[in-house]
């Protein structure tokens, strides 16, 4: 069952594994592929019951090794600018077009394509494959896999997260926390606001605090590795009300913070929580820490060697790498493609980028071979 990386990517794109939806069909395919190559693996079902993580090992799991980590969920693909079905991969002028090709099923396809050759290598340290779900909703799947990690393998030496970086290793990324606010009011006719309670008005103190905090963060701690070099906060959505002449009985807002390394993203949102009125509740939608790997860490040197590129200081988008680091596993980001193509219509990965990712993974195997 040897398939090329391009053929594997075609198959993976064909599974519409949109974030927050079941991924059983995709994981069945991956499981079958790994079984055909005698690669031991474990499906780790999440608490949602309809989606799972997968962890596989090539080599001796009792030895410390390296994790290749990627997510199998994708963002929705409802933009009208798609020139074809986003879940049917198209090839055009060296590009492989489809939802998830770049973010980040391309890396997953490269990992799977390397499996047969990795199996033939005499690895002195194992290579693990960690596939997770719902990364696009704030890395919701990975924490459940990390809990199980001590039972799956010896403490890993490092983790490579294959998000699109142009195959340039990246040492750091911002952390993120997302908060949902819900306000309750009392409906009524707008001519008698004294008889009702406006839920949108109830949200305003917290929203005003969010705007003020967003402005204040510009003068806060700075880290020039990031763009922008400071932590950020934004109100992403606000919903509420039925009509202009009805007092809103419910309103909701979603707010996110992205924090530079060394800053807790939940702390960035503290002024918003402090401003909540008695009719407003808050719950965390997601949270993950920043990543900060030292430039002189052995993992950085290893990635320089196998990728052929010197590590880059930081990116502003987030990944599960911070969660691996928090769990005691050194982590770095390095994968094919360009993040500017992610979450956009006509998303694509080039054939050369995919081939480069396969070669990097095989280089890792050769570096770990006797």
Short mmCIF file of C-alpha atoms in Angstrom, two decimals:
data_model
loop_
_atom_site.label_atom_id
_atom_site.label_comp_id
_atom_site.label_asym_id
_atom_site.label_seq_id
_atom_site.Cartn_x
_atom_site.Cartn_y
_atom_site.Cartn_z
CA UNK A 1 0.00 0.00 0.00
CA UNK A 2 2.79 2.42 -0.90
CA UNK A 3 1.31 5.74 -2.00
CA UNK A 4 3.14 8.85 -3.10
CA UNK A 5 2.94 11.96 -0.95
CA UNK A 6 0.76 13.62 -3.59
CA UNK A 7 -1.61 10.64 -3.69
CA UNK A 8 -1.81 10.64 0.11
CA UNK A 9 -2.54 14.35 0.14
CA UNK A 10 -5.28 13.80 -2.43
CA UNK A 11 -6.86 11.18 -0.18
CA UNK A 12 -6.56 13.32 2.96
CA UNK A 13 -8.08 16.39 1.31
CA UNK A 14 -11.02 14.23 0.26
CA UNK A 15 -12.07 13.84 3.88
CA UNK A 16 -13.97 17.05 4.84
CA UNK A 17 -12.60 17.02 8.38
CA UNK A 18 -13.80 20.52 9.29
CA UNK A 19 -12.97 21.60 12.81
CA UNK A 20 -15.62 20.57 15.32
CA UNK A 21 -16.91 17.68 13.20
CA UNK A 22 -16.28 13.90 13.29
CA UNK A 23 -12.97 12.66 11.85
CA UNK A 24 -13.53 8.91 12.00
CA UNK A 25 -13.32 8.29 8.25
CA UNK A 26 -10.00 10.09 7.94
CA UNK A 27 -8.54 8.33 10.97
CA UNK A 28 -9.78 4.98 9.64
CA UNK A 29 -7.80 5.63 6.45
CA UNK A 30 -4.64 6.61 8.35
CA UNK A 31 -5.01 3.63 10.68
CA UNK A 32 -5.40 1.25 7.74
CA UNK A 33 -2.35 2.73 6.02
CA UNK A 34 -0.21 2.37 9.15
CA UNK A 35 -1.43 -1.17 9.74
CA UNK A 36 -0.50 -2.09 6.18
CA UNK A 37 3.05 -1.01 7.01
CA UNK A 38 3.10 -2.76 10.41
CA UNK A 39 3.36 0.50 12.33
CA UNK A 40 1.87 0.17 15.84
CA UNK A 41 -0.52 2.96 16.67
CA UNK A 42 -3.23 3.98 19.09
CA UNK A 43 -6.47 5.85 18.49
CA UNK A 44 -7.23 8.20 21.38
CA UNK A 45 -10.86 9.18 21.40
CA UNK A 46 -11.66 12.64 22.68
CA UNK A 47 -14.44 13.40 25.17
CA UNK A 48 -16.64 14.57 22.29
CA UNK A 49 -17.03 10.90 21.32
CA UNK A 50 -16.97 11.45 17.55
CA UNK A 51 -13.34 12.44 16.91
CA UNK A 52 -9.96 11.19 17.98
CA UNK A 53 -6.23 11.73 18.07
CA UNK A 54 -3.79 9.12 16.77
CA UNK A 55 -0.31 8.26 18.02
CA UNK A 56 2.05 5.93 16.15
CA UNK A 57 5.66 4.83 16.68
CA UNK A 58 8.34 3.68 14.26
CA UNK A 59 11.16 2.13 16.27
CA UNK A 60 11.52 1.28 19.94
CA UNK A 61 8.96 3.26 21.97
CA UNK A 62 10.94 2.52 25.15
CA UNK A 63 13.73 4.81 23.92
CA UNK A 64 13.52 8.60 23.86
CA UNK A 65 12.71 9.82 20.36
CA UNK A 66 11.11 12.55 18.32
CA UNK A 67 7.47 13.41 17.59
CA UNK A 68 6.18 14.60 14.23
CA UNK A 69 2.99 16.47 15.10
CA UNK A 70 0.20 17.63 12.83
CA UNK A 71 -3.53 18.31 12.97
CA UNK A 72 -6.04 16.74 10.61
CA UNK A 73 -8.86 19.27 11.01
CA UNK A 74 -9.33 22.17 8.61
CA UNK A 75 -11.27 25.42 8.66
CA UNK A 76 -14.56 25.59 6.71
CA UNK A 77 -14.38 26.20 2.97
CA UNK A 78 -17.52 28.16 2.13
CA UNK A 79 -15.88 31.06 0.29
CA UNK A 80 -17.38 31.66 -3.16
CA UNK A 81 -13.92 32.26 -4.65
CA UNK A 82 -13.11 28.54 -4.84
CA UNK A 83 -12.80 27.44 -8.48
CA UNK A 84 -13.86 23.88 -7.67
CA UNK A 85 -14.89 21.60 -4.83
CA UNK A 86 -12.44 22.47 -2.03
CA UNK A 87 -12.49 18.85 -0.85
CA UNK A 88 -11.47 17.46 -4.22
CA UNK A 89 -7.79 18.19 -4.75
CA UNK A 90 -6.90 19.77 -8.10
CA UNK A 91 -3.43 19.96 -9.64
CA UNK A 92 -2.49 22.96 -11.72
CA UNK A 93 0.94 24.19 -12.78
CA UNK A 94 2.76 22.45 -9.94
CA UNK A 95 0.19 23.42 -7.33
CA UNK A 96 -2.02 21.03 -5.36
CA UNK A 97 -5.17 22.99 -4.57
CA UNK A 98 -7.71 22.14 -1.87
CA UNK A 99 -8.74 22.90 1.67
CA UNK A 100 -6.01 21.79 4.05
CA UNK A 101 -3.28 21.22 1.47
CA UNK A 102 -1.12 23.84 3.17
CA UNK A 103 -2.66 23.92 6.65
CA UNK A 104 -1.68 21.22 7.28
CA UNK A 105 -2.55 17.97 5.56
CA UNK A 106 0.49 18.45 3.33
CA UNK A 107 2.79 17.81 6.28
CA UNK A 108 0.69 14.83 7.36
CA UNK A 109 0.89 13.40 3.82
CA UNK A 110 4.66 13.87 3.81
CA UNK A 111 4.98 12.03 7.13
CA UNK A 112 2.85 9.14 5.92
CA UNK A 113 4.71 8.95 2.60
CA UNK A 114 8.00 8.60 4.50
CA UNK A 115 6.73 5.69 6.60
CA UNK A 116 7.83 2.81 4.32
CA UNK A 117 11.42 4.07 4.11
CA UNK A 118 11.57 4.97 7.79
CA UNK A 119 10.47 1.42 8.59
CA UNK A 120 13.49 0.11 6.68
CA UNK A 121 15.93 2.28 8.64
CA UNK A 122 17.78 1.05 11.72
CA UNK A 123 16.63 3.86 13.99
CA UNK A 124 18.56 4.39 17.22
CA UNK A 125 15.74 6.63 18.45
CA UNK A 126 12.09 6.22 17.52
CA UNK A 127 10.05 8.56 15.37
CA UNK A 128 6.51 9.10 16.61
CA UNK A 129 3.57 10.38 14.59
CA UNK A 130 1.05 12.47 16.54
CA UNK A 131 -2.13 13.49 14.70
CA UNK A 132 -4.62 15.66 16.54
CA UNK A 133 -8.10 17.08 16.07
CA UNK A 134 -9.69 20.51 16.51
CA UNK A 135 -6.45 22.45 16.44
CA UNK A 136 -8.31 25.17 14.58
CA UNK A 137 -10.57 25.63 17.62
CA UNK A 138 -7.67 26.31 19.96
CA UNK A 139 -5.73 23.03 20.03
CA UNK A 140 -8.53 21.18 21.79
CA UNK A 141 -7.41 17.67 20.85
CA UNK A 142 -3.73 17.71 21.79
CA UNK A 143 -4.17 18.04 25.60
CA UNK A 144 -5.97 14.68 25.69
CA UNK A 145 -3.06 13.07 23.82
CA UNK A 146 -0.50 14.67 26.11
CA UNK A 147 -2.22 13.17 29.13
CA UNK A 148 -1.75 9.72 27.59
CA UNK A 149 1.80 10.35 26.35
CA UNK A 150 3.68 8.75 29.31
CA UNK A 151 1.87 5.48 28.60
CA UNK A 152 2.64 5.63 24.87
CA UNK A 153 6.40 6.19 24.81
CA UNK A 154 9.50 7.16 26.73
CA UNK A 155 9.89 10.87 27.41
CA UNK A 156 10.48 12.38 23.93
CA UNK A 157 13.59 14.34 23.07
CA UNK A 158 11.62 16.80 20.98
CA UNK A 159 8.59 17.54 18.86
CA UNK A 160 8.45 18.95 15.33
CA UNK A 161 5.15 20.65 14.55
CA UNK A 162 4.68 20.77 10.79
CA UNK A 163 2.72 24.00 10.38
CA UNK A 164 3.57 25.92 7.18
CA UNK A 165 6.84 27.81 7.65
CA UNK A 166 8.45 27.26 4.26
CA UNK A 167 10.47 24.43 5.87
CA UNK A 168 12.30 27.01 7.96
CA UNK A 169 12.51 26.04 11.66
CA UNK A 170 10.74 28.48 14.00
CA UNK A 171 11.68 28.83 17.66
CA UNK A 172 8.74 30.74 19.13
CA UNK A 173 5.09 31.65 18.69
CA UNK A 174 2.49 33.60 20.61
CA UNK A 175 0.08 32.01 23.06
CA UNK A 176 -3.67 32.45 22.82
CA UNK A 177 -6.76 32.57 25.01
CA UNK A 178 -10.32 33.03 23.78
CA UNK A 179 -13.24 34.10 25.94
CA UNK A 180 -16.99 34.04 25.34
CA UNK A 181 -19.19 36.57 27.15
CA UNK A 182 -22.94 36.02 27.45
CA UNK A 183 -25.31 38.67 28.76
CA UNK A 184 -28.90 38.09 29.79
CA UNK A 185 -31.58 40.76 29.80
CA UNK A 186 -35.36 41.16 29.71
CA UNK A 187 -37.19 41.70 26.42
CA UNK A 188 -39.78 44.37 25.85
CA UNK A 189 -40.89 47.14 23.52
CA UNK A 190 -38.23 49.74 22.86
CA UNK A 191 -40.70 52.50 23.76
CA UNK A 192 -40.55 51.32 27.39
CA UNK A 193 -36.89 50.65 28.16
CA UNK A 194 -37.75 51.17 31.82
CA UNK A 195 -39.67 47.86 31.77
CA UNK A 196 -36.90 45.82 30.18
CA UNK A 197 -33.19 45.19 30.52
CA UNK A 198 -30.93 45.59 27.49
CA UNK A 199 -28.47 42.69 27.23
CA UNK A 200 -26.30 44.51 24.69
CA UNK A 201 -25.93 47.44 27.05
CA UNK A 202 -24.92 44.97 29.77
CA UNK A 203 -22.00 43.82 27.60
CA UNK A 204 -20.64 47.32 27.02
CA UNK A 205 -18.46 47.73 30.15
CA UNK A 206 -16.58 44.53 29.30
CA UNK A 207 -16.27 45.52 25.64
CA UNK A 208 -15.01 48.95 26.58
CA UNK A 209 -12.46 47.32 28.87
CA UNK A 210 -11.37 45.10 25.97
CA UNK A 211 -10.83 48.10 23.69
CA UNK A 212 -8.88 49.91 26.39
CA UNK A 213 -6.71 46.87 27.05
CA UNK A 214 -6.02 46.43 23.34
CA UNK A 215 -4.69 49.97 23.24
CA UNK A 216 -2.69 49.61 26.46
CA UNK A 217 -0.94 46.46 25.25
CA UNK A 218 0.90 48.44 22.59
CA UNK A 219 3.00 49.99 25.35
CA UNK A 220 3.39 46.74 27.28
CA UNK A 221 6.19 44.17 27.15
CA UNK A 222 7.80 44.00 23.71
CA UNK A 223 9.47 41.14 21.86
CA UNK A 224 10.86 42.17 18.49
CA UNK A 225 10.80 38.60 17.21
CA UNK A 226 7.04 38.94 16.74
CA UNK A 227 4.91 41.03 14.41
CA UNK A 228 3.48 43.03 16.05
CA UNK A 229 6.06 42.90 18.85
CA UNK A 230 3.51 43.10 21.67
CA UNK A 231 0.58 41.06 22.96
CA UNK A 232 -2.75 41.80 21.30
CA UNK A 233 -6.44 41.64 22.10
CA UNK A 234 -9.46 41.91 19.85
CA UNK A 235 -13.23 41.55 19.97
CA UNK A 236 -13.95 39.01 17.25
CA UNK A 237 -17.73 38.74 17.24
CA UNK A 238 -20.70 40.49 18.84
CA UNK A 239 -24.23 39.14 18.50
CA UNK A 240 -27.54 40.12 20.02
CA UNK A 241 -30.98 41.54 19.47
CA UNK A 242 -33.87 40.74 17.13
CA UNK A 243 -35.08 44.11 15.86
CA UNK A 244 -34.44 47.78 16.47
CA UNK A 245 -37.69 48.17 18.40
CA UNK A 246 -37.23 45.16 20.70
CA UNK A 247 -35.13 45.36 23.87
CA UNK A 248 -32.47 42.62 23.47
CA UNK A 249 -32.87 39.82 26.00
CA UNK A 250 -29.57 38.11 25.08
CA UNK A 251 -26.19 39.17 23.71
CA UNK A 252 -22.87 37.46 23.20
CA UNK A 253 -19.30 38.44 22.35
CA UNK A 254 -16.10 36.51 21.66
CA UNK A 255 -12.74 38.04 22.55
CA UNK A 256 -9.26 36.67 22.00
CA UNK A 257 -5.82 37.54 23.28
CA UNK A 258 -2.52 36.59 21.68
CA UNK A 259 0.41 36.91 24.03
CA UNK A 260 4.15 37.10 23.43
CA UNK A 261 6.35 34.49 25.11
CA UNK A 262 6.51 35.03 28.85
CA UNK A 263 3.04 36.56 29.06
CA UNK A 264 0.02 34.48 30.10
CA UNK A 265 -2.75 35.08 27.55
CA UNK A 266 -5.38 34.63 30.27
CA UNK A 267 -3.80 37.46 32.23
CA UNK A 268 -4.09 39.68 29.15
CA UNK A 269 -7.86 39.20 29.35
CA UNK A 270 -8.06 39.92 33.10
CA UNK A 271 -9.34 43.54 32.71
CA UNK A 272 -12.26 42.21 30.66
CA UNK A 273 -13.21 39.75 33.38
CA UNK A 274 -12.87 42.47 36.01
CA UNK A 275 -15.42 44.60 34.11
CA UNK A 276 -18.17 41.97 33.95
CA UNK A 277 -21.52 43.00 35.38
CA UNK A 278 -23.81 40.72 37.35
CA UNK A 279 -25.82 39.85 34.25
CA UNK A 280 -22.79 38.75 32.21
CA UNK A 281 -21.10 35.35 32.37
CA UNK A 282 -17.78 34.30 30.85
CA UNK A 283 -16.33 30.96 29.79
CA UNK A 284 -13.04 30.03 28.17
CA UNK A 285 -13.32 28.81 24.58
CA UNK A 286 -9.68 27.81 24.30
CA UNK A 287 -6.24 28.53 25.65
CA UNK A 288 -2.72 27.46 24.83
CA UNK A 289 0.68 28.81 25.89
CA UNK A 290 3.34 30.51 23.83
CA UNK A 291 6.35 28.59 22.53
CA UNK A 292 9.90 29.68 23.32
CA UNK A 293 12.76 27.34 22.39
CA UNK A 294 16.31 28.53 23.05
CA UNK A 295 18.33 29.15 19.92
CA UNK A 296 21.14 26.92 21.24
CA UNK A 297 18.84 23.98 22.08
CA UNK A 298 19.90 20.66 20.48
CA UNK A 299 16.50 20.44 18.77
CA UNK A 300 17.20 23.73 16.97
CA UNK A 301 20.56 22.38 15.80
CA UNK A 302 18.93 19.15 14.61
CA UNK A 303 16.30 21.05 12.59
CA UNK A 304 18.97 23.27 11.08
CA UNK A 305 20.74 20.13 9.94
CA UNK A 306 17.77 18.28 8.46
CA UNK A 307 15.97 21.29 6.94
CA UNK A 308 19.04 23.08 5.63
CA UNK A 309 17.77 26.39 7.02
CA UNK A 310 18.83 28.36 10.07
CA UNK A 311 16.05 28.74 12.65
CA UNK A 312 13.81 31.80 12.53
CA UNK A 313 13.08 33.67 15.73
CA UNK A 314 9.29 33.65 15.86
CA UNK A 315 5.91 33.68 14.15
CA UNK A 316 2.75 35.31 15.40
CA UNK A 317 0.32 32.47 14.71
CA UNK A 318 -0.11 29.72 17.30
CA UNK A 319 0.31 25.94 17.28
CA UNK A 320 0.25 22.94 19.61
CA UNK A 321 4.03 23.36 20.06
CA UNK A 322 3.49 25.47 23.16
CA UNK A 323 1.41 22.69 24.71
CA UNK A 324 4.13 20.12 24.04
CA UNK A 325 6.70 22.43 25.62
CA UNK A 326 4.43 22.96 28.62
CA UNK A 327 4.23 19.16 28.98
CA UNK A 328 8.01 18.93 29.11
CA UNK A 329 8.68 18.11 25.45
CA UNK A 330 10.97 20.59 23.65
CA UNK A 331 9.20 21.74 20.49
CA UNK A 332 9.89 23.58 17.26
CA UNK A 333 7.79 24.45 14.19
CA UNK A 334 8.85 23.44 10.68
CA UNK A 335 6.60 22.44 7.80
CA UNK A 336 5.93 22.98 4.10
CA UNK A 337 3.97 25.84 2.59
CA UNK A 338 3.23 29.44 3.49
CA UNK A 339 0.85 30.49 6.27
CA UNK A 340 -0.45 33.31 4.03
CA UNK A 341 -2.26 30.68 1.94
CA UNK A 342 -4.03 29.15 4.95
CA UNK A 343 -7.71 29.85 5.63
CA UNK A 344 -8.14 31.26 2.12
CA UNK A 345 -9.92 30.08 -1.02
CA UNK A 346 -7.75 28.20 -3.54
CA UNK A 347 -5.39 27.17 -0.72
CA UNK A 348 -2.47 25.26 -2.19
CA UNK A 349 0.83 23.48 -1.63
CA UNK A 350 3.38 23.09 -4.40
CA UNK A 351 4.75 19.75 -5.49
CA UNK A 352 8.26 20.98 -4.66
CA UNK A 353 7.22 21.97 -1.13
CA UNK A 354 5.66 18.58 -0.52
CA UNK A 355 8.76 16.78 -1.83
CA UNK A 356 10.93 18.97 0.40
CA UNK A 357 8.90 17.98 3.45
CA UNK A 358 9.32 14.28 2.65
CA UNK A 359 13.07 14.75 2.26
CA UNK A 360 13.30 16.60 5.61
CA UNK A 361 11.51 13.76 7.39
CA UNK A 362 13.75 11.16 5.74
CA UNK A 363 16.76 13.26 6.75
CA UNK A 364 15.55 13.01 10.33
CA UNK A 365 15.42 9.24 9.95
CA UNK A 366 18.94 9.15 8.54
CA UNK A 367 20.18 11.36 11.38
CA UNK A 368 18.77 8.87 13.87
CA UNK A 369 20.01 5.75 12.07
CA UNK A 370 22.88 3.63 13.29
#
